[in-house]
CSV table of C-alpha atoms (C1' of nucleotides) in Angstrom, one decimal:
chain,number,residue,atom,x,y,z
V,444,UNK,CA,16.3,16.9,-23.3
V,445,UNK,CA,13.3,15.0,-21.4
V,446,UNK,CA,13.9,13.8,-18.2
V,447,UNK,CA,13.3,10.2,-17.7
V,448,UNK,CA,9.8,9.2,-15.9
V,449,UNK,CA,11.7,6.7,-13.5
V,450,UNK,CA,15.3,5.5,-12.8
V,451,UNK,CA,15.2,1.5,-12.6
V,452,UNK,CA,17.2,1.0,-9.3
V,453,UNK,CA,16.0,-2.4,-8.2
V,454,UNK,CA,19.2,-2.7,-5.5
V,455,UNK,CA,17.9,0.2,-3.5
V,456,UNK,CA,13.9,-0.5,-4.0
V,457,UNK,CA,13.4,-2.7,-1.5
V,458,UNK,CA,15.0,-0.7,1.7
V,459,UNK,CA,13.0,2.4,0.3
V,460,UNK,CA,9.9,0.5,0.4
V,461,UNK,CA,10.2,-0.7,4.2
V,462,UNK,CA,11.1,3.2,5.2
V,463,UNK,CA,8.5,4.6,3.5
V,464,UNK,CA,6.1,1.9,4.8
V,465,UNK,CA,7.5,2.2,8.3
V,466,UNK,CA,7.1,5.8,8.5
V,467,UNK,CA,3.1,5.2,7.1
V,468,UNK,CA,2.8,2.3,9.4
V,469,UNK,CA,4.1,4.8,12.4
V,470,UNK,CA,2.0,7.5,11.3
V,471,UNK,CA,-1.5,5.0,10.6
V,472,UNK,CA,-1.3,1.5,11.8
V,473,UNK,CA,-0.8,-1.2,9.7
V,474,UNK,CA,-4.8,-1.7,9.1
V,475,UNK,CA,-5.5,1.8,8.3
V,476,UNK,CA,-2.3,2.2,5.6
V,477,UNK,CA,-3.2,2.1,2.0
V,478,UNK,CA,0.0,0.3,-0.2
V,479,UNK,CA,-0.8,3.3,-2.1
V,480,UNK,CA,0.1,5.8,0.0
V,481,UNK,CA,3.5,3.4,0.8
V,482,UNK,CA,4.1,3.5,-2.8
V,483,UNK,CA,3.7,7.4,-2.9
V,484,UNK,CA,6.1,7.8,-0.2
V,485,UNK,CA,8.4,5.8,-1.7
V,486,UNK,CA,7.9,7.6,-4.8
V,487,UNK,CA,6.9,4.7,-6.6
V,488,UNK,CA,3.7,3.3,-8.5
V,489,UNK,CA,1.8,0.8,-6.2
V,490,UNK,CA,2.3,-1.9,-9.2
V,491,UNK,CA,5.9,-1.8,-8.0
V,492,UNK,CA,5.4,-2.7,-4.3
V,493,UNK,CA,3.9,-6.4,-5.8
V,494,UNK,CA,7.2,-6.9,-7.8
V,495,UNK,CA,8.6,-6.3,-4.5
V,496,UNK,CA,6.3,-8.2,-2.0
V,497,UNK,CA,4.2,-10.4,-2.7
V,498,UNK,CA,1.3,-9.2,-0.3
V,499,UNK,CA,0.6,-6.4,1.7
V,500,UNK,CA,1.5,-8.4,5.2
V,501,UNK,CA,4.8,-9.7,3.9
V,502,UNK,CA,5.7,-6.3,3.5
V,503,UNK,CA,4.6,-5.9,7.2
V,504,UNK,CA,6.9,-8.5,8.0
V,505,UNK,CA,9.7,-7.2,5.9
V,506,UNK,CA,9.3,-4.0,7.5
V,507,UNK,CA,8.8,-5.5,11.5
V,508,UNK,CA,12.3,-7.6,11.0
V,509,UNK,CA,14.1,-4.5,9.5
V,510,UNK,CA,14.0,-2.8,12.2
V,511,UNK,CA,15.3,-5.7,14.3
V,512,UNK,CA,18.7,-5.3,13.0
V,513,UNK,CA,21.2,-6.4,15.5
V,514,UNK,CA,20.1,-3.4,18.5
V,515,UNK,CA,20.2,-6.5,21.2
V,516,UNK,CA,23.4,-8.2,19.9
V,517,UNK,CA,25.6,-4.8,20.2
V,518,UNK,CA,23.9,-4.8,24.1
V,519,UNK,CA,24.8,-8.4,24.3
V,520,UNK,CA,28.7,-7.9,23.2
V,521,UNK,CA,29.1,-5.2,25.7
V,522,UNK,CA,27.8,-7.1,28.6
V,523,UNK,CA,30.3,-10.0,27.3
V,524,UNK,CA,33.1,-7.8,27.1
V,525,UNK,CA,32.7,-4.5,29.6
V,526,UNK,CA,35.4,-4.3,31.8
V,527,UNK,CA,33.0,-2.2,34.7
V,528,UNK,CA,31.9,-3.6,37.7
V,529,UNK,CA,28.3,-4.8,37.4
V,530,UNK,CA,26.4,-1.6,39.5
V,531,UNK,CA,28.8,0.4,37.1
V,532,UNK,CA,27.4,-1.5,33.8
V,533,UNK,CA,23.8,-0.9,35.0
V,534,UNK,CA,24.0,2.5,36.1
V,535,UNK,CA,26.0,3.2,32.9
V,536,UNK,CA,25.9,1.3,29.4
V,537,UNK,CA,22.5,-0.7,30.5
V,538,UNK,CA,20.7,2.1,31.7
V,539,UNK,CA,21.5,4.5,29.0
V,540,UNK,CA,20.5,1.7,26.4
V,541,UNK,CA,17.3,1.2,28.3
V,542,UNK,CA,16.2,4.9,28.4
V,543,UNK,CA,16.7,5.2,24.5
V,544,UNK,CA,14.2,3.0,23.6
V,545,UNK,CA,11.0,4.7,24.1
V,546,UNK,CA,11.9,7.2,21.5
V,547,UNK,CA,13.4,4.3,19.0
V,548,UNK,CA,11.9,2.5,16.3
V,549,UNK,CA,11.2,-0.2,18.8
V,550,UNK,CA,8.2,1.4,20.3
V,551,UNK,CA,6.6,1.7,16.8
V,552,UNK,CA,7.0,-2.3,16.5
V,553,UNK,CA,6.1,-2.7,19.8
V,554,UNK,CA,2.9,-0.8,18.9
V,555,UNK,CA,2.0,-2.8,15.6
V,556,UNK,CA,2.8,-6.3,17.4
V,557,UNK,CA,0.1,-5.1,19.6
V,558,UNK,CA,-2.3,-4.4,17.1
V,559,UNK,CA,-1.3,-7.0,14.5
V,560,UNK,CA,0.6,-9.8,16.4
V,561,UNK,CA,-2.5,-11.9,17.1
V,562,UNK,CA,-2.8,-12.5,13.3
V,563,UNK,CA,0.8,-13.1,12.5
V,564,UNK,CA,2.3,-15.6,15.1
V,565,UNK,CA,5.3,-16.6,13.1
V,566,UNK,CA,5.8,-13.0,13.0
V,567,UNK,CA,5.9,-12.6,17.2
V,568,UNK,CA,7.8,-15.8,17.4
V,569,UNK,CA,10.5,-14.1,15.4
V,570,UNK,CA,10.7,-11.5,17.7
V,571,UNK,CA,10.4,-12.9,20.8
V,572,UNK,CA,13.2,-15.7,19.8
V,573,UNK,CA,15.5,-12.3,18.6
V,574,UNK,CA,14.6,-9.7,20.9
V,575,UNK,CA,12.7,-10.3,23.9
V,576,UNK,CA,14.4,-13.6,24.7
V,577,UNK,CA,18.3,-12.5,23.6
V,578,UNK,CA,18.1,-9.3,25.7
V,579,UNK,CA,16.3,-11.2,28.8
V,580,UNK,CA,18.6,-13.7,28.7
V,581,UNK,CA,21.4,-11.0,28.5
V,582,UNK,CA,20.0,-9.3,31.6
V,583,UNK,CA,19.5,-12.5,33.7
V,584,UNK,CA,23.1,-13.7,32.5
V,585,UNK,CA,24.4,-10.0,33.5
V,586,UNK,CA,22.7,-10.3,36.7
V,587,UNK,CA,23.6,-14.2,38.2
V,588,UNK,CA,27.0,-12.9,36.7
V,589,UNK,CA,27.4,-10.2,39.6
V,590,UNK,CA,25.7,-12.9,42.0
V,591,UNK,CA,28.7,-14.6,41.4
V,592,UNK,CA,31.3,-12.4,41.8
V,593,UNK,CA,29.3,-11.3,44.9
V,594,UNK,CA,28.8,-8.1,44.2
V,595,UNK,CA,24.6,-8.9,44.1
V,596,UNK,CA,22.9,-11.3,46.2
V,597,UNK,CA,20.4,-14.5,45.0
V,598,UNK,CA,16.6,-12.9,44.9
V,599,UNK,CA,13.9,-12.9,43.5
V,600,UNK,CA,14.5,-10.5,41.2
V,601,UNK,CA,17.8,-12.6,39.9
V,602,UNK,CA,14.9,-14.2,37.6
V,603,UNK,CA,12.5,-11.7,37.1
V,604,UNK,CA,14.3,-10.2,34.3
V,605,UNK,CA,10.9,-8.3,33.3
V,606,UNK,CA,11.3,-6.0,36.3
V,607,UNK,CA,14.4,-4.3,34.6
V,608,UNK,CA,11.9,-4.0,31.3
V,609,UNK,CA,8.8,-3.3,33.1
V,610,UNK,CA,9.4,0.8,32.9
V,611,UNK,CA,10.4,0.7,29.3
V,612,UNK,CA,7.2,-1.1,28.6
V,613,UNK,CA,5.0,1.3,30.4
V,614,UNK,CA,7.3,4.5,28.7
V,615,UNK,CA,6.3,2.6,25.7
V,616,UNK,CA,2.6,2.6,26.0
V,617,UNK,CA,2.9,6.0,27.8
V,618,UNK,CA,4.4,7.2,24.7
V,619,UNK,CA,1.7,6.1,22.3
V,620,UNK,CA,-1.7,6.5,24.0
V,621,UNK,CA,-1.4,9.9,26.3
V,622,UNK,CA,1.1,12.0,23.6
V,623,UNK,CA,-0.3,15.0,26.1
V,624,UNK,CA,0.3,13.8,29.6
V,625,UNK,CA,3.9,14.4,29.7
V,626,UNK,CA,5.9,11.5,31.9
V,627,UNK,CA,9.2,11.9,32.5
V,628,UNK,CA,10.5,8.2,31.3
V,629,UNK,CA,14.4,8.9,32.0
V,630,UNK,CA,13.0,9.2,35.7
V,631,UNK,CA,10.8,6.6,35.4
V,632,UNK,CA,13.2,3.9,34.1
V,633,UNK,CA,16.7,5.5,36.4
V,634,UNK,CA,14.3,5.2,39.6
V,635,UNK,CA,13.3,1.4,38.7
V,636,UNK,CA,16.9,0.8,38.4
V,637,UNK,CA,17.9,2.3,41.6
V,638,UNK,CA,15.4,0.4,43.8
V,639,UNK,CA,16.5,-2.6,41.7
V,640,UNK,CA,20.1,-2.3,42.3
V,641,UNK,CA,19.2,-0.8,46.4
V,642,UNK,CA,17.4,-4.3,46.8
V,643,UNK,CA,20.1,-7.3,45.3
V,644,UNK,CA,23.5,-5.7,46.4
V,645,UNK,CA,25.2,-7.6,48.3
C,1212,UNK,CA,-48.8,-20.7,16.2
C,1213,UNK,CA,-45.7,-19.4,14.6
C,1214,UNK,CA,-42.4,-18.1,17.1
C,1215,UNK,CA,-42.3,-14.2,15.9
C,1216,UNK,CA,-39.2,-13.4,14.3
C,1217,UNK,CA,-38.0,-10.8,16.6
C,1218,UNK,CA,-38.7,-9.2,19.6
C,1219,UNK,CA,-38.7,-5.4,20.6
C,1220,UNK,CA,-36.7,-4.8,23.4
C,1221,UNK,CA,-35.8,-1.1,22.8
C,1222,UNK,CA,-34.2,-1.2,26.6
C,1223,UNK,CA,-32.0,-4.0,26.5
C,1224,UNK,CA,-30.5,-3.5,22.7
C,1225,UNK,CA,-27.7,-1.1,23.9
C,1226,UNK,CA,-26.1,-2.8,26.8
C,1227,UNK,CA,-26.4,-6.7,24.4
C,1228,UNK,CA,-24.4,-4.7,21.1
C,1229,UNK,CA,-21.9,-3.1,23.2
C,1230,UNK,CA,-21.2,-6.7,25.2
C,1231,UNK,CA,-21.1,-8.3,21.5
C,1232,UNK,CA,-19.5,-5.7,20.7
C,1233,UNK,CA,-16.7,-6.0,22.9
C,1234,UNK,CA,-15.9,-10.0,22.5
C,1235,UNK,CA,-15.2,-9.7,18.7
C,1236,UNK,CA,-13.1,-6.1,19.3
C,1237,UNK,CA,-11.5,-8.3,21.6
C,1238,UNK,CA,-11.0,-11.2,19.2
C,1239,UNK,CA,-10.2,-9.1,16.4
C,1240,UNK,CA,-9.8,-5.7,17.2
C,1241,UNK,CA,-11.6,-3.0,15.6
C,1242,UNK,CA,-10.6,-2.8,12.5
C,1243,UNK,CA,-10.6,-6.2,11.9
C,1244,UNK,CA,-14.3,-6.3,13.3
C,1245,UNK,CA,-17.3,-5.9,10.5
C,1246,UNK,CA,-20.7,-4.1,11.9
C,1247,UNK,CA,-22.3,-7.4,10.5
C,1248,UNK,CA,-20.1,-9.9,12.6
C,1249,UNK,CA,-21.3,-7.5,16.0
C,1250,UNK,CA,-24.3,-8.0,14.5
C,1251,UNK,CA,-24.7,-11.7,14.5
C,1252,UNK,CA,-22.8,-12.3,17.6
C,1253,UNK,CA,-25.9,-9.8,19.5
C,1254,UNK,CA,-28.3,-11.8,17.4
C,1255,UNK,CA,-29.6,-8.5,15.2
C,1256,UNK,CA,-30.2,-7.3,12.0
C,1257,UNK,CA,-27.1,-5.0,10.7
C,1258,UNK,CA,-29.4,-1.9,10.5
C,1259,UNK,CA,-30.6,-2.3,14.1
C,1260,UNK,CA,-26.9,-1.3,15.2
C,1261,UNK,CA,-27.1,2.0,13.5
C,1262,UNK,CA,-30.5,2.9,15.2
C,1263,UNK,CA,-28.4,2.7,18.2
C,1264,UNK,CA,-24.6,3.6,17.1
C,1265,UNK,CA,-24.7,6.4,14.2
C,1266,UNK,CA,-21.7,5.1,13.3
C,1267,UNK,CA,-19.1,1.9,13.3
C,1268,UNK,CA,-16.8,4.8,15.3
C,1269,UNK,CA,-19.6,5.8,18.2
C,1270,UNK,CA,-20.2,2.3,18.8
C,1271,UNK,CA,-16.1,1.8,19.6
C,1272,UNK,CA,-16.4,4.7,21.9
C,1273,UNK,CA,-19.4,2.9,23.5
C,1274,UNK,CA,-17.6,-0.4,24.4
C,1275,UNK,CA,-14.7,1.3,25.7
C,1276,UNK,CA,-16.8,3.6,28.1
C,1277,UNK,CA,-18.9,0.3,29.1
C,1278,UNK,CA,-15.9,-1.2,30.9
C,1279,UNK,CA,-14.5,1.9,32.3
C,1280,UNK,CA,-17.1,1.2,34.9
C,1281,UNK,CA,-16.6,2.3,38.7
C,1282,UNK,CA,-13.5,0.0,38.5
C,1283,UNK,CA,-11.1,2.9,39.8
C,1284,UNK,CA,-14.0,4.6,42.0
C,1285,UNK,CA,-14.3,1.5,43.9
C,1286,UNK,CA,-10.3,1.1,44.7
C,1287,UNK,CA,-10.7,4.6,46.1
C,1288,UNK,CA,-13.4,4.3,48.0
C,1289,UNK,CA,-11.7,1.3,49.4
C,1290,UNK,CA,-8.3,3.5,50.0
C,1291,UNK,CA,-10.1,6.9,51.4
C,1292,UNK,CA,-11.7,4.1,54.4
C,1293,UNK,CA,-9.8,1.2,55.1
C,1294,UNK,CA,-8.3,1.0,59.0
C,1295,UNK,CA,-5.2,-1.4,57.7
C,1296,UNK,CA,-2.1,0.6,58.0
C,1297,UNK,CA,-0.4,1.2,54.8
C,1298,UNK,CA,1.6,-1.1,54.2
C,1299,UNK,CA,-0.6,-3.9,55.2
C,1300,UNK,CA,-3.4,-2.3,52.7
C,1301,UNK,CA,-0.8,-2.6,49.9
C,1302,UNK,CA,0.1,-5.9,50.2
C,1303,UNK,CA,-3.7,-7.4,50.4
C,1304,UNK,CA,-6.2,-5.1,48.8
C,1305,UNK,CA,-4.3,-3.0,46.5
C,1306,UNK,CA,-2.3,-6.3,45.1
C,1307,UNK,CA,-5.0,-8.6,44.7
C,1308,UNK,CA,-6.7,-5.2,42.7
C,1309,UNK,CA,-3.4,-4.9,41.1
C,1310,UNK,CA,-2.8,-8.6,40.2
C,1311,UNK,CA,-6.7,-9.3,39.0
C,1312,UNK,CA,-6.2,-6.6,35.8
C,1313,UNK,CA,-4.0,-8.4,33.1
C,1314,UNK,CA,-6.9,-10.7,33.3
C,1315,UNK,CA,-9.9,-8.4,33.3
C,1316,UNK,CA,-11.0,-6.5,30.3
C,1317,UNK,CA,-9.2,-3.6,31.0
C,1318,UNK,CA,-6.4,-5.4,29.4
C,1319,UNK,CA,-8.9,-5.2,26.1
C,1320,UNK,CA,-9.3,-1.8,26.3
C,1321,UNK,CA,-5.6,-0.8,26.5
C,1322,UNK,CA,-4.8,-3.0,23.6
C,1323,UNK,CA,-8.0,-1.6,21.6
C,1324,UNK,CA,-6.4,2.1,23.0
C,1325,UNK,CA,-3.6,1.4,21.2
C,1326,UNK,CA,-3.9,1.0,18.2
C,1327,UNK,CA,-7.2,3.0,17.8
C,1328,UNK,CA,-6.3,5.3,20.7
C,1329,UNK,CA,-4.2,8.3,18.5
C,1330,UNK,CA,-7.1,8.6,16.1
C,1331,UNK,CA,-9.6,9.3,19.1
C,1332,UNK,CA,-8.1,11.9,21.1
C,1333,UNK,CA,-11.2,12.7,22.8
C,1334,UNK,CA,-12.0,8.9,23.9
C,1335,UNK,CA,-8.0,8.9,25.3
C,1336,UNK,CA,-8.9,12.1,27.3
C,1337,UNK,CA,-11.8,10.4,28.7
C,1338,UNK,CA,-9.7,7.6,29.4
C,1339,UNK,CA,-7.2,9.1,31.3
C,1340,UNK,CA,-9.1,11.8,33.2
C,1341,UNK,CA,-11.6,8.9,34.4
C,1342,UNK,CA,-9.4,5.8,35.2
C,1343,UNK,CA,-5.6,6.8,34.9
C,1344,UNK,CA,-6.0,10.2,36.3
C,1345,UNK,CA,-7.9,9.2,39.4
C,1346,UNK,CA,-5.9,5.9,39.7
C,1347,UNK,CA,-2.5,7.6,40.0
C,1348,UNK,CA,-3.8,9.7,42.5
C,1349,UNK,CA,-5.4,7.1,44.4
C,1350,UNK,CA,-2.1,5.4,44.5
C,1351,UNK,CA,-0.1,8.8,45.1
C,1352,UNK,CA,-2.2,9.9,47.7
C,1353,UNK,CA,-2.0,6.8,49.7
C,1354,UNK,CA,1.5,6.9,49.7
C,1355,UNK,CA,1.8,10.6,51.0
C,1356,UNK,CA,-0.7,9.5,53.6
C,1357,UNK,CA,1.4,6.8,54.9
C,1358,UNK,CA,4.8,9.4,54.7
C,1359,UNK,CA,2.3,11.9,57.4
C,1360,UNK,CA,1.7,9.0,59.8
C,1361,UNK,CA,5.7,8.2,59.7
C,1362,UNK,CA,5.0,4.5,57.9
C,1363,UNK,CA,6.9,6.1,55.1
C,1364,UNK,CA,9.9,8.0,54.0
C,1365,UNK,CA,9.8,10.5,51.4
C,1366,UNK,CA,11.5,9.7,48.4
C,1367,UNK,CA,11.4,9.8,44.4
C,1368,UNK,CA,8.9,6.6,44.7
C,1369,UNK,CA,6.4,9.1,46.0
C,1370,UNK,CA,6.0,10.9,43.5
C,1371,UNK,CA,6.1,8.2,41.0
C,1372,UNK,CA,2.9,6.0,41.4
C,1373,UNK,CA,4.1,4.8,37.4
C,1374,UNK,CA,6.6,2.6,38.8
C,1375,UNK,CA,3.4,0.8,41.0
C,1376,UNK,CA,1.7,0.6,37.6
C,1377,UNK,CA,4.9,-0.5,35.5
C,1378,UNK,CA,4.7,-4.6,35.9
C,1379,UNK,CA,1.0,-4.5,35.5
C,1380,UNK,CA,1.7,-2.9,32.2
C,1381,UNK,CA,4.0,-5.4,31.3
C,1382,UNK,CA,1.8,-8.2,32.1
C,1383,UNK,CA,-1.1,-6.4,29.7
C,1384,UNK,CA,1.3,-6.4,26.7
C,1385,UNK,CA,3.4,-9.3,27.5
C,1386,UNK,CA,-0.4,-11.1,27.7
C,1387,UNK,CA,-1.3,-10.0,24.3
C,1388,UNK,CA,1.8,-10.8,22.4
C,1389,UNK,CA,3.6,-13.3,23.8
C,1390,UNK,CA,0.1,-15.5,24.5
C,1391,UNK,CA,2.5,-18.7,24.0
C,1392,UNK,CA,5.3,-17.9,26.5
C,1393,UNK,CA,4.0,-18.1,29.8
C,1394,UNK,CA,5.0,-15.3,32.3
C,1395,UNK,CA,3.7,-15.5,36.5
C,1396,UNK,CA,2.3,-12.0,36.5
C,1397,UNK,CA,1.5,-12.4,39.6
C,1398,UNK,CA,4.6,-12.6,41.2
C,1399,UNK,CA,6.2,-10.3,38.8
C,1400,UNK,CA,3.5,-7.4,41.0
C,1401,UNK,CA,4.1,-9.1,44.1
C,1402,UNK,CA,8.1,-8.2,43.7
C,1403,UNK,CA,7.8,-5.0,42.4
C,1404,UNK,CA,4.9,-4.4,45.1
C,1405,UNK,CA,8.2,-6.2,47.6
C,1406,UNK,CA,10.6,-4.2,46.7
C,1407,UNK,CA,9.0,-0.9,46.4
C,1408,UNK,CA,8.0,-1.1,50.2
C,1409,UNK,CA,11.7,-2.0,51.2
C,1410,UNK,CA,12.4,0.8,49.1
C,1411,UNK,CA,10.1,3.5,51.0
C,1412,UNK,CA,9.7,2.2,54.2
C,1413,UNK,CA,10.5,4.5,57.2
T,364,DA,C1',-60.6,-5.4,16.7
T,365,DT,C1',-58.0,-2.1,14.6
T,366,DA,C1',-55.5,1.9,13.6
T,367,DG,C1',-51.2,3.9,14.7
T,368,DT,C1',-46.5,3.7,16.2
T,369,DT,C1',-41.9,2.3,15.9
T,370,DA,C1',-38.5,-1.5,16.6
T,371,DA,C1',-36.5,-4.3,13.4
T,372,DT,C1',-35.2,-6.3,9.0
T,373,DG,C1',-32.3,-7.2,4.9
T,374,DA,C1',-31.5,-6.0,0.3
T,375,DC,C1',-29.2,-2.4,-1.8
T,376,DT,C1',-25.5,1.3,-2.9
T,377,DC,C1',-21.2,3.1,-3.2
T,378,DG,C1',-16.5,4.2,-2.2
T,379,DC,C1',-12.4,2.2,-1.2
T,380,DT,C1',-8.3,-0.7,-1.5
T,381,DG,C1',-5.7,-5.0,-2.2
T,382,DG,C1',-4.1,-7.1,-6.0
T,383,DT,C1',-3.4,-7.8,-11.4
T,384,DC,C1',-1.5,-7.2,-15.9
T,385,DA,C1',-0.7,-5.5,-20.6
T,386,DG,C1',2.2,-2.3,-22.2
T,387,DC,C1',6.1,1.0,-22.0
T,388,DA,C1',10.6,2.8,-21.7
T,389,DA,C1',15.2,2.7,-19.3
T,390,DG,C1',19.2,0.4,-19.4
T,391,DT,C1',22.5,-3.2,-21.9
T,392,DG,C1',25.3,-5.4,-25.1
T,393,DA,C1',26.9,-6.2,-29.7
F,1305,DT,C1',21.8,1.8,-33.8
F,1306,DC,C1',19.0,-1.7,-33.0
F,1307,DA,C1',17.3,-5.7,-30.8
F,1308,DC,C1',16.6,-7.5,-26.3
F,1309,DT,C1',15.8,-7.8,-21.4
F,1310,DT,C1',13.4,-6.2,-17.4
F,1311,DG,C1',12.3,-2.6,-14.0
F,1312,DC,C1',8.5,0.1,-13.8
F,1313,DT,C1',3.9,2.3,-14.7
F,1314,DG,C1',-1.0,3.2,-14.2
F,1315,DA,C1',-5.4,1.8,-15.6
F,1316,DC,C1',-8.2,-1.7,-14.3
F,1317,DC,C1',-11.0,-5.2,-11.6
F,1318,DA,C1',-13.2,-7.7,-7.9
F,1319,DG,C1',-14.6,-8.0,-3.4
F,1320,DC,C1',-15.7,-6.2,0.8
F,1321,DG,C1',-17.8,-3.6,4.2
F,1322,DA,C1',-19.8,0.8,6.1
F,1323,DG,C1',-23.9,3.0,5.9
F,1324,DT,C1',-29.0,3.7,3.9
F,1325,DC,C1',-33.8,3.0,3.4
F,1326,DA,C1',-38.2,1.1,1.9
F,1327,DT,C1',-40.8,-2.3,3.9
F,1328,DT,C1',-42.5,-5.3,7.5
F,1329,DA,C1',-44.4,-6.8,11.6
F,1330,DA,C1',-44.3,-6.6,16.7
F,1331,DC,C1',-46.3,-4.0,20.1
F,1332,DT,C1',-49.9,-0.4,22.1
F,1333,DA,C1',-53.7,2.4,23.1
F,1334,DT,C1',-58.3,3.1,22.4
DNA sequence: ATAGTTAATGACTCGCTGGTCAGCAAGTGA
DNA sequence: TCACTTGCTGACCAGCGAGTCATTAACTAT
């Protein structure tokens, strides 16, 4: 009995692909990743990845908008539906959502959109329209929300959404360029939120 | 008469690659970037550059050192002599500092950082002892100056000069991604910079 | 002038990688 | 079991770009 060379399992190929090219695209950048090396992670000949996608960028793109599965929309709901006063929600749910994403996926996209984004502007416009905008919007809804209730006051900060991201971004960065300096994000981000929250209660 | 072809200028060579050098990093990141397009854009032969730059690598290390000019030296210098009190310091000099970078090619080198950045360790560690380093403890230091002279109170902001840093950071990024969706970086500083002295003030 | 020095050129090599394709063999159905 | 479909392989190609080097010509010193 000879084992077969390869199991045909086209269902399954295509979500193997984008993790083993996420993983390489984590590990290299999208520039300095060889399809090759995608297709050996995969455990696949690199003559499959072209059955699979067409080009080396749509993979990128395949694997950039598998990883936007619905992360924002699950926030979103909770917002919609949490029965917690609005300090509660931040200091709670929101906070706790924030703090995780330094160390998600996310940062890894956030990373190659850096790098590659200038090339691929349908690609940013996809995120932005299903991340950045959903989850500001989601914030600044959260937020005139409590303004009316009048738990918060109007301020600035009532449209500056970006405040609330603005430690999560430099966690982000943090995170990829100075792997030695240690920073302590969970800090970082709780802190913002405090002086946030200290400045637009009511 | 006949125009020679070139001209030797052994002295100015460097400091014209690196500049060249820089715009089409900038444009295209590095790489994206061909030694023969640096070439052109300095108006030079492709060999010249490596009689300067052994390598397409040395050369990268070159342009980022080139900006990291006494940017930060000069905000210190600026911090360890002014006679405005603190808080008056930190709302003209260290914002307008604070507000010019998304702009200024630092912005550049933070995007070139990261995606080159984790395959140059030694660059990064230049990078952070000679601008992040001393421009965290700039900012620290200031701050535990104005605590002495009771402008201040102590608190977790002290210790956290990030959070003074976060919004520029989020400028830098939202600047290279989102180039269509205008943002006011500005006043996203100017609040943080707002609301952190509410938050500390004695 | 002119011989000597060296900044500068540009044609060349060579390895690498994105992409192709003819053939193969694993599954399928009768 | 045997023909048929098709998922899959791996050898191959073409182009590109980093790095080299023999040659040239712009300077310099005497």
């Amino acid at each position: 009995m000879t084992k077969p060379r390869y199991r045909r399992r086209k269902k399954d190929r295509p979500k193997e692909i984008t993790a083993a090219a996420f993983d390489a695209f984590a590990e290299h950048g999208f520039a300095a990743t060889t399809v090759d090396d995608v297709a050996k992670r995969a455990g696949v000949s690199k003559g499959l990845m072209y059955l699979y996608f067409k080009t080396k960028e749509e993979l990128f793109k395949a694997v950039v908008k598998s990883v936007v599965v619905r992360r924002v929309d699950q926030l979103i709901l909770e917002v919609e539906t949490t029965e917690l006063s609005s300090e509660a929600f931040i200091r709670g749910p929101l906070l706790s959502f924030l703090q995780k994403i330094p160390g998600s996926p996310v940062a890894i996209v956030v990373r190659l959109l850096i790098s590659e984004g200038p090339r691929h502007p349908d690609l940013v416009d996809y995120y932005y329209e299903n991340v950045v905008a959903k989850g500001l919007a989601a914030i600044s809804g959260f937020l005139t929300r409590g303004v009316d209730r009048g738990e918060f006051r109007q301020s600035a900060v009532t449209g500056l959404p970006h405040l609330v991201l603005a430690p999560v971004m430099l966690s982000i960065i943090w995170g990829i360029i100075f792997t030695k300096q240690a920073l302590d994000t969970d800090k970082l981000i709780a802190t913002q939120i405090d002086m946030l929250l200290a400045h637009i209660k009511a």
